[in-house]
CSV table of C-alpha atoms in Angstrom, one decimal:
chain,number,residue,atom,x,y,z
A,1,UNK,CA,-38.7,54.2,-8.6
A,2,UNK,CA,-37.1,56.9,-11.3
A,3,UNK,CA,-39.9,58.0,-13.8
A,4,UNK,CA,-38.7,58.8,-17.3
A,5,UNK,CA,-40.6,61.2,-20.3
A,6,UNK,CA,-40.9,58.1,-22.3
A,7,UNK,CA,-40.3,58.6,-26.4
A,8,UNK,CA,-41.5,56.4,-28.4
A,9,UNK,CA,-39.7,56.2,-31.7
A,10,UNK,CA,-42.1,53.8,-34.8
A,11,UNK,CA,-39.1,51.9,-37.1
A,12,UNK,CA,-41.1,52.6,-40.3
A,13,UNK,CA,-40.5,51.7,-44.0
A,14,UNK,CA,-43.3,49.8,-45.6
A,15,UNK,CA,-41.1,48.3,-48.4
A,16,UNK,CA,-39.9,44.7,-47.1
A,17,UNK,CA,-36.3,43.9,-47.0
A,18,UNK,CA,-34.9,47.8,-45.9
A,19,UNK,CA,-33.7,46.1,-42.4
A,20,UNK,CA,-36.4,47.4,-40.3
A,21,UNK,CA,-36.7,44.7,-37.8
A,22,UNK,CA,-32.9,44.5,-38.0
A,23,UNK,CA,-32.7,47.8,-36.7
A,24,UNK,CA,-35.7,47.9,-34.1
A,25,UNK,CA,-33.8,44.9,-32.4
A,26,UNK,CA,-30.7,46.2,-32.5
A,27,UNK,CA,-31.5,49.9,-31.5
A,28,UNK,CA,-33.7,48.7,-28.9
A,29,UNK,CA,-30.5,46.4,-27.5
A,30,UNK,CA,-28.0,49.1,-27.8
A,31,UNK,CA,-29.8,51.4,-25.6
A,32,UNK,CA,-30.1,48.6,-23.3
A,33,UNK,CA,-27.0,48.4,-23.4
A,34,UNK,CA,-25.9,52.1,-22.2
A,35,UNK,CA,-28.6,50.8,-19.1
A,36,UNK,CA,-31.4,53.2,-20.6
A,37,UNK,CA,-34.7,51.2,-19.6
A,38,UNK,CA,-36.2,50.0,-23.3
A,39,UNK,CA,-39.5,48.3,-24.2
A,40,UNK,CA,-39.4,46.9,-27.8
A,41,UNK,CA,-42.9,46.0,-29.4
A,42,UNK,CA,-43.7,43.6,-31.9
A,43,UNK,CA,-46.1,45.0,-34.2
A,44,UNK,CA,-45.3,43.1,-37.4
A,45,UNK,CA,-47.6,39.9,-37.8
A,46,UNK,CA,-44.0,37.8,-39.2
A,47,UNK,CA,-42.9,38.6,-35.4
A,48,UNK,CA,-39.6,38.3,-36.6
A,49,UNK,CA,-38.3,40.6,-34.0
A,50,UNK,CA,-39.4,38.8,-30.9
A,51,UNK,CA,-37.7,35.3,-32.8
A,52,UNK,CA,-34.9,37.5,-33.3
A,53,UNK,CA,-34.8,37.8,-29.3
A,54,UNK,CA,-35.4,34.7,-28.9
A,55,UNK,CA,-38.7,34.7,-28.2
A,56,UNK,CA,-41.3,31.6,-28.5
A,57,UNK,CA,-44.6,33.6,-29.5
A,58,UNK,CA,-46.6,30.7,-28.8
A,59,UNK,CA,-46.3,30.4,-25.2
A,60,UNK,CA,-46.9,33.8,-24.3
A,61,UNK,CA,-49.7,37.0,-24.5
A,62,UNK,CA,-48.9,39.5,-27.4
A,63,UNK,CA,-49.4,42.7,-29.3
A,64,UNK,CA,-52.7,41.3,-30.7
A,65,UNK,CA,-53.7,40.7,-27.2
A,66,UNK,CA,-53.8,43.9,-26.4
A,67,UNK,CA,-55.1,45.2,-29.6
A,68,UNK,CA,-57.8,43.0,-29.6
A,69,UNK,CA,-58.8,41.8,-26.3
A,70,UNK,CA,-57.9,44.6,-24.3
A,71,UNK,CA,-55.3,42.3,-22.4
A,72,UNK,CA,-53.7,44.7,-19.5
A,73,UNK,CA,-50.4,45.6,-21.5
A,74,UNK,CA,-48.4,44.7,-18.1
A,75,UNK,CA,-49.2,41.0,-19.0
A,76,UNK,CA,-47.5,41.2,-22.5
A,77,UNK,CA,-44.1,42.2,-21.0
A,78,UNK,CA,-41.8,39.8,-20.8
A,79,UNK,CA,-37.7,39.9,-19.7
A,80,UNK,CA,-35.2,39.2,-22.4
A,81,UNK,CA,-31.8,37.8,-22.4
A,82,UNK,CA,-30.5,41.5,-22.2
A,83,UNK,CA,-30.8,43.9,-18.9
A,84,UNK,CA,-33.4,46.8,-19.1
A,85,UNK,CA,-34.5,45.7,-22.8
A,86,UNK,CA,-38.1,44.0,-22.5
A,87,UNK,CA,-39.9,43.3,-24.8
A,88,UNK,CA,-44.3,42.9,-26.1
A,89,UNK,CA,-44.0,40.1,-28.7
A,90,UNK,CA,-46.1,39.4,-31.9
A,91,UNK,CA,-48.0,36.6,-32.9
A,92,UNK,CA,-49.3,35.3,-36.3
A,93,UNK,CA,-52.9,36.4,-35.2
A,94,UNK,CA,-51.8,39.9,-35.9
A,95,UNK,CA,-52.2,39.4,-39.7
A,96,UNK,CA,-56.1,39.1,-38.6
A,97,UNK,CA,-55.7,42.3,-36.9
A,98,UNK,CA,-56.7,44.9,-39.9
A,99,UNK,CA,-59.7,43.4,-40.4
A,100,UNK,CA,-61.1,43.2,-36.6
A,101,UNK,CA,-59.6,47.0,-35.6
A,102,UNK,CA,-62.3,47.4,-38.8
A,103,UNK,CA,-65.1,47.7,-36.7
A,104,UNK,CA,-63.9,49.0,-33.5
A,105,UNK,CA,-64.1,52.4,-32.4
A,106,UNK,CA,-61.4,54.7,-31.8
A,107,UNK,CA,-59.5,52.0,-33.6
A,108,UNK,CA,-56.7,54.3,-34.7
A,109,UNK,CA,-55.6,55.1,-31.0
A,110,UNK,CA,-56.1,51.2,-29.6
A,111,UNK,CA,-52.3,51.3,-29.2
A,112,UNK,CA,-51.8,54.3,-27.6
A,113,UNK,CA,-54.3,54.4,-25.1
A,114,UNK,CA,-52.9,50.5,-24.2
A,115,UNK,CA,-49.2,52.8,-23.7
A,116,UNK,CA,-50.3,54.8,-21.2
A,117,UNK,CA,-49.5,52.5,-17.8
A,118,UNK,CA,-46.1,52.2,-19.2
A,119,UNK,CA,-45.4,56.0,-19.6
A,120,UNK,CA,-42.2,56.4,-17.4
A,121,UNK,CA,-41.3,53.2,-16.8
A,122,UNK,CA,-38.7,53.2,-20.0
A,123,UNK,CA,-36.9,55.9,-21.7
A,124,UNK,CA,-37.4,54.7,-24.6
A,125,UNK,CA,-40.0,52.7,-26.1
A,126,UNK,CA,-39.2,51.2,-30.0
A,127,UNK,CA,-41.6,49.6,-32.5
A,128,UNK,CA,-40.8,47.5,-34.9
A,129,UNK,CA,-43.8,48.1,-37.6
A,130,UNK,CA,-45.9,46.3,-40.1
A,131,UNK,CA,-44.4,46.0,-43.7
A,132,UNK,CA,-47.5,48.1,-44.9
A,133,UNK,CA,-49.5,51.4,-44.4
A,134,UNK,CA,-52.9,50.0,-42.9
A,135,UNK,CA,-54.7,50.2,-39.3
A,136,UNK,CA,-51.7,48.6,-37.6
A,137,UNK,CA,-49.3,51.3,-38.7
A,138,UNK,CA,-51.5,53.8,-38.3
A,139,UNK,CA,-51.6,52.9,-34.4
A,140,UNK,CA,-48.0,53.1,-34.3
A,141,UNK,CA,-47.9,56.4,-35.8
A,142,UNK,CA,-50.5,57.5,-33.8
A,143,UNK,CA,-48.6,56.6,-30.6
A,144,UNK,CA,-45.1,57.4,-31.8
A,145,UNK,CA,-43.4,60.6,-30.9
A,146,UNK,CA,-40.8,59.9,-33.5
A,147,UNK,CA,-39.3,57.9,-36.9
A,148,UNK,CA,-36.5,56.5,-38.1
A,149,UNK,CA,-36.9,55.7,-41.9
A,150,UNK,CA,-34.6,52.9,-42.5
A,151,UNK,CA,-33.6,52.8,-46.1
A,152,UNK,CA,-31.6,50.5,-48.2
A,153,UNK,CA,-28.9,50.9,-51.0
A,154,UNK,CA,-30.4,49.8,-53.6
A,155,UNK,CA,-32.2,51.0,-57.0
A,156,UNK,CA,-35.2,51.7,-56.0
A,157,UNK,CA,-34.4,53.1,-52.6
A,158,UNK,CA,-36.8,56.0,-52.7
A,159,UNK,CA,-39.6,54.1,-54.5
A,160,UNK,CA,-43.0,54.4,-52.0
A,161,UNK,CA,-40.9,57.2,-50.0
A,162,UNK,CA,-43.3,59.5,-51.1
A,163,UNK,CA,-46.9,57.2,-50.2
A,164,UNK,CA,-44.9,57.2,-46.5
A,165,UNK,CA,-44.2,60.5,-46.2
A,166,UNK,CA,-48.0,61.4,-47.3
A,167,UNK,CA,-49.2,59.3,-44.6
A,168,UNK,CA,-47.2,61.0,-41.9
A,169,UNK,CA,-48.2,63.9,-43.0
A,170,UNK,CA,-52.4,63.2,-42.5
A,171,UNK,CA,-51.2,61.2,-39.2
A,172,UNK,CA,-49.8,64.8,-38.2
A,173,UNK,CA,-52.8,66.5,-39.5
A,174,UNK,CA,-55.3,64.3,-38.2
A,175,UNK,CA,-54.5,61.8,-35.2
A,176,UNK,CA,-51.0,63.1,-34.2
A,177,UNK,CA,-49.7,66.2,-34.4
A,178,UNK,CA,-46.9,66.0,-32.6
A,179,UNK,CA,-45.0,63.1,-34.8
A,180,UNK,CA,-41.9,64.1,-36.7
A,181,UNK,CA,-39.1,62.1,-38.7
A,182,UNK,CA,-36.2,61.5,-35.6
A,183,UNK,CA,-33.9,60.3,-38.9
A,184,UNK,CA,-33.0,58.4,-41.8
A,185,UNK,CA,-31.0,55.3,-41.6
A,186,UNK,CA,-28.8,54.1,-44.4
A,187,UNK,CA,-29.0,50.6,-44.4
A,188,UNK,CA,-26.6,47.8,-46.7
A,189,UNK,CA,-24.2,50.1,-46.8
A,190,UNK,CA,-21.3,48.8,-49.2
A,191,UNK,CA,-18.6,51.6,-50.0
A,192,UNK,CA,-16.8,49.2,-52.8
A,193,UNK,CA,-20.7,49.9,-54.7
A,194,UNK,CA,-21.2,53.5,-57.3
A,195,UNK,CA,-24.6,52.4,-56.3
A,196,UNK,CA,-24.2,52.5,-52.5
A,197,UNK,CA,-22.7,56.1,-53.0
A,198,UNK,CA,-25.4,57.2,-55.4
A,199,UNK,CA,-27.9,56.2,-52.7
A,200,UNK,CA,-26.4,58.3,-50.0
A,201,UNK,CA,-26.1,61.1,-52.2
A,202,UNK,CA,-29.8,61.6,-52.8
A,203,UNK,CA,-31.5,60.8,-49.7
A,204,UNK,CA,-29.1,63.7,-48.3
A,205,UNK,CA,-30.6,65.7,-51.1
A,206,UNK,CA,-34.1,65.0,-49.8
A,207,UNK,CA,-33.7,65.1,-46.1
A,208,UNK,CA,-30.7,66.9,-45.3
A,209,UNK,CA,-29.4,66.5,-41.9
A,210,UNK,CA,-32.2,64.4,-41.2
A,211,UNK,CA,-29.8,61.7,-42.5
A,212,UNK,CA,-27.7,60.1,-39.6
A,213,UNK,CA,-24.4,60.1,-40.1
A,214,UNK,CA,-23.8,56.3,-39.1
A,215,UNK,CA,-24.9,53.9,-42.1
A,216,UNK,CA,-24.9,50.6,-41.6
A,217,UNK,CA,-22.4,48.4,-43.7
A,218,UNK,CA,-23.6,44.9,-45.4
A,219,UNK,CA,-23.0,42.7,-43.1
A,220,UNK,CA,-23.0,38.8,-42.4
A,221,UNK,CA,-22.9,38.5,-39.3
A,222,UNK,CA,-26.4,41.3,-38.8
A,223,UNK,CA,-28.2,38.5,-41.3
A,224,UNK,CA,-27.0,35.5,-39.2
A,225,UNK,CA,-27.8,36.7,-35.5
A,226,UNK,CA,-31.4,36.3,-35.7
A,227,UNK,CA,-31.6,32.5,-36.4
A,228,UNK,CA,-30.0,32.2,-33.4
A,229,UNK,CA,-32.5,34.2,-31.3
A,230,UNK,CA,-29.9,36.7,-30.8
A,231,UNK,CA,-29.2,40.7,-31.1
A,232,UNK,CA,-25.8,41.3,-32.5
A,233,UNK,CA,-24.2,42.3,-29.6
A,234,UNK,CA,-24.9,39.0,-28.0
A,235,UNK,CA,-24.0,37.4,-31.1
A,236,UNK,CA,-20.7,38.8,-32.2
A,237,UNK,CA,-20.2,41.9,-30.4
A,238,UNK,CA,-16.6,42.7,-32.5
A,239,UNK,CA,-18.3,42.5,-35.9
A,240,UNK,CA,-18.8,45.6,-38.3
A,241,UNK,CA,-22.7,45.5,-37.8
A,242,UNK,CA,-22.6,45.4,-34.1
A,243,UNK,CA,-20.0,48.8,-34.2
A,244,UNK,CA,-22.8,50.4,-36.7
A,245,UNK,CA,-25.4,49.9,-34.3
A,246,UNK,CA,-23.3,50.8,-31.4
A,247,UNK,CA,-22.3,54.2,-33.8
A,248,UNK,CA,-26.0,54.9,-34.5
A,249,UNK,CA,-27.3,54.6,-31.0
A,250,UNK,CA,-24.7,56.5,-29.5
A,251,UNK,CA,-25.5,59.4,-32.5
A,252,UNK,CA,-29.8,58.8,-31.7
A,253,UNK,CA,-28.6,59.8,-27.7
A,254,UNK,CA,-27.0,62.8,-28.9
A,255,UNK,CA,-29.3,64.1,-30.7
A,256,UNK,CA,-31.9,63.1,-27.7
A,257,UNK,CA,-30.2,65.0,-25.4
């Protein structure tokens, strides 16, 4: 059996709404797609990604297994609908998490000591992350390689940018120090919008050619897939967010090689 040097890229943002699970499902499907082996995990208590793959959390072992029970991570895997893409659910539990990882010790490493069996079996392993900056994320980031900072076009865009980039930047100091940002996502795109534009404009100022090149547009079809337990490219493969995705993933292996 091939062995890979597994990466493991954390889909980060702790504002709400920036299309971070979005993203982690439909990065994580993409690669599948090109046949490169991909585990997605479920970190975020909402466990909207692993509904979004269709996914019933309640009839199987999860992230907060593992976290908390020390549950073999090989009995969280489970198949999806897509070759090579598997996938470690969430469950509602997880919003208990913070408060039990509390007490336990190494608790900021839980996750990435769980990781290690899996090392080589997929190229690529992507997280979807908590929508906040406590113990949860702090795993992630202590087991992530990598980032990609999805951000939104939208006023605020850049608001809390700075309390994220301050945490990476202990993580790399203190747990990690080895993480770096893999890149930025523009996300909502709309071209017809000043705002859109303005958006683009200064997260280029701030992180240069950290920025991918492939935003993705506002799209319908991205919002709809989900509530049918579906990645876009099993949903409408044609539509404009499905080419996005397809355009970012193929820029991500690129850069990756």
């Amino acid at each position: 059996m091939k062995s890979f040097n597994t990466k493991i890229i954390a889909i980060l943002n702790q504002k709400g709404g920036v299309g971070k699970t979005t993203s982690s499902i439909n990065i994580a499907s993409f690669l599948a797609i090109t046949e490169t082996p991909t585990l997605l995990i479920d970190m975020d208590p909402q466990a909207n990604a692993s509904s979004g793959l269709g996914i019933d959390i309640n009839n199987h072992k999860s992230i907060y297994d593992i976290m908390i029970n020390n549950v073999n991570i090989k009995k969280c895997i489970l198949q999806t609908k897509i070759d090579y893409l598997d996938i470690i659910p969430s469950h509602t539990k997880l919003s208990g998490a913070e408060i039990e990882l509390v007490s336990m010790f190494t608790r900021e490493s839980i996750l990435k000591d769980a990781l290690q069996s899996v090392l080589g079996k997929y190229k690529y392993i992507i997280i979807d992350t908590p929508p906040s900056l406590g113990l949860l994320t702090i795993n992630v980031l202590t087991a992530s390689k990598s980032l990609i900072i999805p951000i939104q076009c939208e006023y605020y865009a850049l608001e809390g940018l700075s309390q994220l980039l301050n945490t990476i930047r202990l993580i790399q100091k203190n747990l990690n120090p080895e993480l770096n940002i893999e890149g930025i996502l523009i996300t909502m795109f709309d071209s017809r919008l000043n705002m859109s534009h303005q958006v683009v404009s200064e997260v280029k100022e701030y992180f240069g050619d950290k920025v991918y090149k492939t935003c993705i547009k506002r799209n319908v079809k991205l919002g709809e897939a989900p509530s049918f337990g579906k990645p876009i490219i099993l949903y409408d493969a044609s539509s404009t967010g499905a080419q996005n995705y397809m355009n970012l993933v193929s820029e991500m292996l690129n850069n990756n090689e």
